[in-house]
PDB file of C-alpha atoms in Angstrom:
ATOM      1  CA  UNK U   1     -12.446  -5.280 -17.861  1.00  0.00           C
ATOM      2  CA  UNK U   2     -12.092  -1.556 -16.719  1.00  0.00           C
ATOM      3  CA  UNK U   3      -8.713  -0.619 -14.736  1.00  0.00           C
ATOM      4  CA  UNK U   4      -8.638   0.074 -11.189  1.00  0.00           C
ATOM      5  CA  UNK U   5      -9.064   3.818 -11.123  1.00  0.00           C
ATOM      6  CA  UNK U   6      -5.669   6.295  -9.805  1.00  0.00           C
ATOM      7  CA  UNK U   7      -6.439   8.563  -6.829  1.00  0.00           C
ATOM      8  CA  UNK U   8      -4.227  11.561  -6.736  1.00  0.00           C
ATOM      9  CA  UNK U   9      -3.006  12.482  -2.940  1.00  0.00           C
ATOM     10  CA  UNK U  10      -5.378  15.157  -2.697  1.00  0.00           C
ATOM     11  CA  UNK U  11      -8.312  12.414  -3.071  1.00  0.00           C
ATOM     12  CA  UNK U  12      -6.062  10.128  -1.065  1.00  0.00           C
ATOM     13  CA  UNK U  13      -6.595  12.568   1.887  1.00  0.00           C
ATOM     14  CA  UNK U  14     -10.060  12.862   1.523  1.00  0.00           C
ATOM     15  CA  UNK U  15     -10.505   9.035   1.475  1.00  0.00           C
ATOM     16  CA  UNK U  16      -7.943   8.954   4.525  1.00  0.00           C
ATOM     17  CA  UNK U  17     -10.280  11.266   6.662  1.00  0.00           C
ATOM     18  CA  UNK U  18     -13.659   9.612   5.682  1.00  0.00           C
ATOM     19  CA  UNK U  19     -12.085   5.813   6.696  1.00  0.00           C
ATOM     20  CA  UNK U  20     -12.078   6.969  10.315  1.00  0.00           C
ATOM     21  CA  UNK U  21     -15.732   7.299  10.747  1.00  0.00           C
ATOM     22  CA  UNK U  22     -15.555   3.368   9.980  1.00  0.00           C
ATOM     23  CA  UNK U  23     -14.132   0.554  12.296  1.00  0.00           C
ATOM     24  CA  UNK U  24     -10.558  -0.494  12.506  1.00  0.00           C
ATOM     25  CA  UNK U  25      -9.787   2.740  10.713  1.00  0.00           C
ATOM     26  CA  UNK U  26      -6.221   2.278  11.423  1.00  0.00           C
ATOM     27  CA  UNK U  27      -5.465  -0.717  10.125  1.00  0.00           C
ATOM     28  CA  UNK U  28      -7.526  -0.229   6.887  1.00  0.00           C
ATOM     29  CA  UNK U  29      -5.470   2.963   6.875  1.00  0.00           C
ATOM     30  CA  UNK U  30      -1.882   1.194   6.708  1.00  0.00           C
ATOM     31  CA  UNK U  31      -3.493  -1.917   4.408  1.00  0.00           C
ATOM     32  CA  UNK U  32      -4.371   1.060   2.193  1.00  0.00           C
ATOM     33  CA  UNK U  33      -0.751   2.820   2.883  1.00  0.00           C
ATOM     34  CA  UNK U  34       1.215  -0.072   1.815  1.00  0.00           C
ATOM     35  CA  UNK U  35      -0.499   0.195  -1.345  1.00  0.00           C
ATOM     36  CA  UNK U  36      -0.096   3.868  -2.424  1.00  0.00           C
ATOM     37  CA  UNK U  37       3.289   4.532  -0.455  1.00  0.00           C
ATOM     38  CA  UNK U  38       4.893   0.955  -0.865  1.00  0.00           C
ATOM     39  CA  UNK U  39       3.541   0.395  -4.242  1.00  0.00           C
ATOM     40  CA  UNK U  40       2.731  -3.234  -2.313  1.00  0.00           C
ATOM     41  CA  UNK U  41       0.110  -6.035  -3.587  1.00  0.00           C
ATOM     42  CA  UNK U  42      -2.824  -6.435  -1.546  1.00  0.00           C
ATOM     43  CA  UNK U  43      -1.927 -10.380  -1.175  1.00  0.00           C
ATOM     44  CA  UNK U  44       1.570  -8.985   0.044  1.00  0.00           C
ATOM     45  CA  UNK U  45      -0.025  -6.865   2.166  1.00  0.00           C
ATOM     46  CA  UNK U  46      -1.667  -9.890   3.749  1.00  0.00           C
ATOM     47  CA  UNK U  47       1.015 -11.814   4.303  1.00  0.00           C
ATOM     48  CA  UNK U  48       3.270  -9.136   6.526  1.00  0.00           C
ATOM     49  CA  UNK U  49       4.412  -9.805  10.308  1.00  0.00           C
ATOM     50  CA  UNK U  50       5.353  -7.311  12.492  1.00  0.00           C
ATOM     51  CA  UNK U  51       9.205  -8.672  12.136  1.00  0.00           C
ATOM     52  CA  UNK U  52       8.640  -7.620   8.393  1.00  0.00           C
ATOM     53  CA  UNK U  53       8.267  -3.784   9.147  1.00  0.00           C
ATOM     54  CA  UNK U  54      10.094  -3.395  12.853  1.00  0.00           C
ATOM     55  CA  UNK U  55      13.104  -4.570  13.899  1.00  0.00           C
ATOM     56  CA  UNK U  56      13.487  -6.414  17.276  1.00  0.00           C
ATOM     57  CA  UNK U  57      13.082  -3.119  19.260  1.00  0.00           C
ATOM     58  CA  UNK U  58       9.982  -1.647  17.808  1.00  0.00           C
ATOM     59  CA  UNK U  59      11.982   0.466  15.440  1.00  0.00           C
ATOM     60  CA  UNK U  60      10.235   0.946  12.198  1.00  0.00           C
ATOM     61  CA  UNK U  61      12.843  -0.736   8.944  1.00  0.00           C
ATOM     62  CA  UNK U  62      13.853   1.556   6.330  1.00  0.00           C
ATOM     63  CA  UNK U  63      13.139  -1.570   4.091  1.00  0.00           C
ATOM     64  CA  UNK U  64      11.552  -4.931   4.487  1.00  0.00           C
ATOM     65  CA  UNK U  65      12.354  -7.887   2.402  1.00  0.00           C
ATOM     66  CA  UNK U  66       9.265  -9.967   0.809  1.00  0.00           C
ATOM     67  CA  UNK U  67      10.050 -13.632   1.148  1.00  0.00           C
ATOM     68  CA  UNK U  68       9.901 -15.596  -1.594  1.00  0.00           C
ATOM     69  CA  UNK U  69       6.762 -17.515  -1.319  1.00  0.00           C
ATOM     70  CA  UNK U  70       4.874 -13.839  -0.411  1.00  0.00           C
ATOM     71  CA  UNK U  71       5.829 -12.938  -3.505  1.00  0.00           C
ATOM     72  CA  UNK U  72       3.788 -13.028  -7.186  1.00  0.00           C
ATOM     73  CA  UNK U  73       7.310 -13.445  -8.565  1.00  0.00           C
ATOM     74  CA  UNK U  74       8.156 -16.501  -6.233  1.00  0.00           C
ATOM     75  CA  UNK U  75      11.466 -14.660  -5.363  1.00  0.00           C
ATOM     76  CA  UNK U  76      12.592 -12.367  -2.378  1.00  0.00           C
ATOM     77  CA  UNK U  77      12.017  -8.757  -3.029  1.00  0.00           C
ATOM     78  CA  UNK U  78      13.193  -5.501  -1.216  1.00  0.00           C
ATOM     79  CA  UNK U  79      10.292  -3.070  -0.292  1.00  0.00           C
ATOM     80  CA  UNK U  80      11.239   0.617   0.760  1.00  0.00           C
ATOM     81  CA  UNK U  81       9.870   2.584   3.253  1.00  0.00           C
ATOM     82  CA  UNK U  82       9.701   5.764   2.581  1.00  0.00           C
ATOM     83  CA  UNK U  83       8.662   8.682   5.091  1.00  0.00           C
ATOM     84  CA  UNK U  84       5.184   8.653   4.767  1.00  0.00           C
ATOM     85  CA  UNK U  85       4.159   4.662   5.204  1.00  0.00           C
ATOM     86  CA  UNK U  86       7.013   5.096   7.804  1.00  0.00           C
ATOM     87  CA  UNK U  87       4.548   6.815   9.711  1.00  0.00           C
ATOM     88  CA  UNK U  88       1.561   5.035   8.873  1.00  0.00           C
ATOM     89  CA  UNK U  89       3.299   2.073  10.134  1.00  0.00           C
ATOM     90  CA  UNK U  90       4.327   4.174  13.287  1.00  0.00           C
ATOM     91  CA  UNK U  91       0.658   4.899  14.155  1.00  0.00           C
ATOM     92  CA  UNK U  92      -0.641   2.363  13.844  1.00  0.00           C
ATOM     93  CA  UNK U  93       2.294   0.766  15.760  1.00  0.00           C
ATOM     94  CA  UNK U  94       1.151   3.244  18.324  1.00  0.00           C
ATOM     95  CA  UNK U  95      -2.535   2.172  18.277  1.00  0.00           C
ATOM     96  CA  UNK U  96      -2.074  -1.828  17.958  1.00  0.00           C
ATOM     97  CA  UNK U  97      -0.122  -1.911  21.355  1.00  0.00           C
ATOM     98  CA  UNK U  98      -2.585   0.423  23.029  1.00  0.00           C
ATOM     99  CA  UNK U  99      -5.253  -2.472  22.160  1.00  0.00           C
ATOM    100  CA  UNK U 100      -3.558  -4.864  22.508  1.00  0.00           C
ATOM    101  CA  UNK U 101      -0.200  -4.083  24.969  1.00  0.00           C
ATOM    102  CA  UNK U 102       1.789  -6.664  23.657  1.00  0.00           C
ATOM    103  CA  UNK U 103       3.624  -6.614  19.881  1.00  0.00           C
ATOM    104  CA  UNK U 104       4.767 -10.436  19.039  1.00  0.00           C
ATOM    105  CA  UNK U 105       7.209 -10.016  15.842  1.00  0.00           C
ATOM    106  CA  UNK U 106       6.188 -13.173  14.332  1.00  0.00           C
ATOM    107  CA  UNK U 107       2.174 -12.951  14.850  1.00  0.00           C
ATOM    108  CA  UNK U 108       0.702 -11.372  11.527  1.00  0.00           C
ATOM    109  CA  UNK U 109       0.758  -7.054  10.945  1.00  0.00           C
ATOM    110  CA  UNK U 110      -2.680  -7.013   9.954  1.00  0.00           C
ATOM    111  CA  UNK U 111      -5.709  -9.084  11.237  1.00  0.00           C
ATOM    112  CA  UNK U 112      -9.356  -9.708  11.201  1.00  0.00           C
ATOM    113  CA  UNK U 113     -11.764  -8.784  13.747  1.00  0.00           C
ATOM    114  CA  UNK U 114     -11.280 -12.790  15.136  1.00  0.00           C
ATOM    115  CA  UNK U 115      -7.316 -12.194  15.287  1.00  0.00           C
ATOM    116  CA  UNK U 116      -6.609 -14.061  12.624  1.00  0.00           C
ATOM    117  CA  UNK U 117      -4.589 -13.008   9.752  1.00  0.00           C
ATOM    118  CA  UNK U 118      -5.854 -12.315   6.406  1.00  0.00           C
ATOM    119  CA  UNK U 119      -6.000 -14.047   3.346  1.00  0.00           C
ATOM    120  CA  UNK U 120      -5.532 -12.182   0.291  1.00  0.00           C
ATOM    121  CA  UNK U 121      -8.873 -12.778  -1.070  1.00  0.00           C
ATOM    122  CA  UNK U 122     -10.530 -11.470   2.187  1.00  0.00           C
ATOM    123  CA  UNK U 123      -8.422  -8.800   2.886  1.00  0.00           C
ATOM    124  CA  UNK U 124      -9.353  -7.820  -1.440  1.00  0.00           C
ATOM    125  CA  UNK U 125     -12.804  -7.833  -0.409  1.00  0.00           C
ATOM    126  CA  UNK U 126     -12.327  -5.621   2.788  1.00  0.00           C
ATOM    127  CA  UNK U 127     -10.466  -2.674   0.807  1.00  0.00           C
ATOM    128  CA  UNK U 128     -13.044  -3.343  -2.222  1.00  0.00           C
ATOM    129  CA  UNK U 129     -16.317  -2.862   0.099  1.00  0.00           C
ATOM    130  CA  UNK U 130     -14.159  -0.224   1.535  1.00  0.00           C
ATOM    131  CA  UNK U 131     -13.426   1.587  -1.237  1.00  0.00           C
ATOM    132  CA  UNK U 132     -17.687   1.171  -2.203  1.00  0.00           C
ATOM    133  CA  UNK U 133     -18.636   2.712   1.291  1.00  0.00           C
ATOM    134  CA  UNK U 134     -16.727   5.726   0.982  1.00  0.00           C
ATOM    135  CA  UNK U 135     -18.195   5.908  -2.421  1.00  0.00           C
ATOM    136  CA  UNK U 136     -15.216   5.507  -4.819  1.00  0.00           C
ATOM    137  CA  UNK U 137     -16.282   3.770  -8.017  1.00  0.00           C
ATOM    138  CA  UNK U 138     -13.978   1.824 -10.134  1.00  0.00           C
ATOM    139  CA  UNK U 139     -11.289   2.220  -7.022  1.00  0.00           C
ATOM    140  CA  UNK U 140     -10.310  -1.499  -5.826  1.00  0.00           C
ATOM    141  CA  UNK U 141      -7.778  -2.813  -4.559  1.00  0.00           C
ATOM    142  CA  UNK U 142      -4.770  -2.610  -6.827  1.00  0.00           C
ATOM    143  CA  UNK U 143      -5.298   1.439  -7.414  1.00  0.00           C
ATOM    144  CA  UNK U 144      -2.617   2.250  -4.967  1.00  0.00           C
ATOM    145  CA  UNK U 145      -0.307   0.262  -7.020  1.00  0.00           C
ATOM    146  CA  UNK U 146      -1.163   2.013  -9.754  1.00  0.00           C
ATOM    147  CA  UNK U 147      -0.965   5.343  -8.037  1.00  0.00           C
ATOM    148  CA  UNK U 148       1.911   4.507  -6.478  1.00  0.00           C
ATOM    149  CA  UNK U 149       3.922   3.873 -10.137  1.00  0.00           C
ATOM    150  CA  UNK U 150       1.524   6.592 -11.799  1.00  0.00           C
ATOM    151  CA  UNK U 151       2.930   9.408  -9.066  1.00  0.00           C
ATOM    152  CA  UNK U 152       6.337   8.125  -9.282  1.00  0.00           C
ATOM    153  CA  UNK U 153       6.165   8.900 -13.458  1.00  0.00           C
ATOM    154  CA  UNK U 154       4.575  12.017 -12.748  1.00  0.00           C
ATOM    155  CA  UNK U 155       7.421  13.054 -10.964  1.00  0.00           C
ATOM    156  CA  UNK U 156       9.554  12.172 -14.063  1.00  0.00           C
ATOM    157  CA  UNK U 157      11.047   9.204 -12.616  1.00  0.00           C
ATOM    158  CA  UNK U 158      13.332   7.104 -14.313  1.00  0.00           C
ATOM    159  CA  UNK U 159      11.360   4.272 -16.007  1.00  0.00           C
ATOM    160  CA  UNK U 160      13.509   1.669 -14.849  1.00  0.00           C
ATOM    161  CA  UNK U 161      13.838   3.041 -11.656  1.00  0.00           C
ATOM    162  CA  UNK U 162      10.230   2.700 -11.175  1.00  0.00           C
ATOM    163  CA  UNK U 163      10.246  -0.981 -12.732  1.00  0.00           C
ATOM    164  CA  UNK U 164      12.281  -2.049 -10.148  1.00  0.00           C
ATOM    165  CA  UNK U 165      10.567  -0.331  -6.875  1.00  0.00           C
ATOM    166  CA  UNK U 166       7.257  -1.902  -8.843  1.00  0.00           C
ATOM    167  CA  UNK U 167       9.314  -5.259  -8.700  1.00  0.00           C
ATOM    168  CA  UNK U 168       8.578  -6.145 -12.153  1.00  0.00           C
ATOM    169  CA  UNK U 169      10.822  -7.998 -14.507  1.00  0.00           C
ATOM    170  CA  UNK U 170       9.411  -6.047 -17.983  1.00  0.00           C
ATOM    171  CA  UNK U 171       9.803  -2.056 -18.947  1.00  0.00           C
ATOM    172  CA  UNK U 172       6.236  -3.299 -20.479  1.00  0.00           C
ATOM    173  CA  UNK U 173       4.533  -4.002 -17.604  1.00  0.00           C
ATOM    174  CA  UNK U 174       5.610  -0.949 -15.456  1.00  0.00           C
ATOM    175  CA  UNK U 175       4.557   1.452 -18.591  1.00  0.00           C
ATOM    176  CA  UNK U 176       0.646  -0.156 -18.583  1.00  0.00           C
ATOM    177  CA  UNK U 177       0.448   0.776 -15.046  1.00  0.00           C
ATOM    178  CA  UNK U 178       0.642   4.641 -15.785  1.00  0.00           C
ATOM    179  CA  UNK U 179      -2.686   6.612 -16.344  1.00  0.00           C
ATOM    180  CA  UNK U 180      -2.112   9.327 -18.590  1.00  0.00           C
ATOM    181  CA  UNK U 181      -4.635  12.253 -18.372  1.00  0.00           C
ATOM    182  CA  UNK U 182      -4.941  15.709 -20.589  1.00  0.00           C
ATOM    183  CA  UNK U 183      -3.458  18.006 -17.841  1.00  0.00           C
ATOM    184  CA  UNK U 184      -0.536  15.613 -18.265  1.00  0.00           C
ATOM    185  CA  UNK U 185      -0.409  16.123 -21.956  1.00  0.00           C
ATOM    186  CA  UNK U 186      -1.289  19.927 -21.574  1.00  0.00           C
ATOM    187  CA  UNK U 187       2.062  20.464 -18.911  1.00  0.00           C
ATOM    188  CA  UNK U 188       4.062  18.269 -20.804  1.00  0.00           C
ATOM    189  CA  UNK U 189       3.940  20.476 -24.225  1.00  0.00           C
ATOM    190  CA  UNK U 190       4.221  23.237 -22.208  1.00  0.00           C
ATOM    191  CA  UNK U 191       7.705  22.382 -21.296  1.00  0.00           C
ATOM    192  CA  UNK U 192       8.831  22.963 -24.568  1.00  0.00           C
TER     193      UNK U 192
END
């Protein structure tokens, strides 16, 4: 089985501006977001309520905590948000109550076209056809994890600094999730 392809944030961009020509461009935009900024699983993704990213006057967190049973781990987890899903989630913040006028913490962040929440399976499916539609191959939905702990090594990141935003128990499994590419290799040797 082939890896899910990296996108660098220059492609990122690109993929960001072609999703609005689509519907529910905003919210495919943050599902994506938590992905590449929070270094989130798509079936954690699914699983967020508004409670889980604001606090109880709209204010966006500076982390959230994944419950337990949200979790692949089965254990509570501590997800930062940084500046840039920070805004994501301040957009669409911005656009959700402008549909809909009313933000109930404990109703589900994300949700279908029949205001339902996601599953993880569908909401896989979504980003996958996604993904196809803008014309990405190999892309699916666990490349923004893998960007997201690719970018943080490329930015010479401590390893187990990055094993524990990744939320994973083993050094091993953090280091298969970085892509290494020849313009890697080619400014690594060049720091010598």
């Amino acid at each position: 089985m082939k890896q899910a392809k990296i996108l660098t944030q220059k492609q990122l961009n690109l993929f960001f501006k072609q999703l609005e020509i689509y519907p529910n461009a905003k919210r495919n935009r943050l599902i994506i977001a938590f992905t590449f900024f929070g270094g989130l699983r798509i079936g954690e993704v699914a699983k967020l309520h508004w409670k889980d990213v604001v606090d109880i006057n709209y204010c966006v967190k500076d982390e959230m905590i994944l419950l337990a049973e949200n979790t692949k781990s089965k254990e509570s987890q501590k997800v930062f948000i940084n500046k840039k899903l920070r805004n994501e989630i301040i957009e669409y913040k911005r656009y959700y109550s402008n549909k809909y006028s009313k933000i109930d913490l404990g109703t589900p962040l994300l949700i279908t076209q029949k205001r339902t929440q996601f599953s993880a399976n569908s909401l896989c499916q979504l980003i996958n056809s996604i993904y196809k539609r803008c014309g990405l191959s190999n892309v699916t939905s666990h490349s923004g994890r893998r960007s997201f702990i690719t970018a943080l090594a490329n930015k010479s990141i401590n390893a187990k600094v990055i094993m524990n935003l990744a939320r994973h128990r083993n050094l091993s499994t953090t280091q298969r999730y970085i892509e290494v590419n020849d313009q890697q290799l080619k400014n690594a040797v060049e720091l010598i």
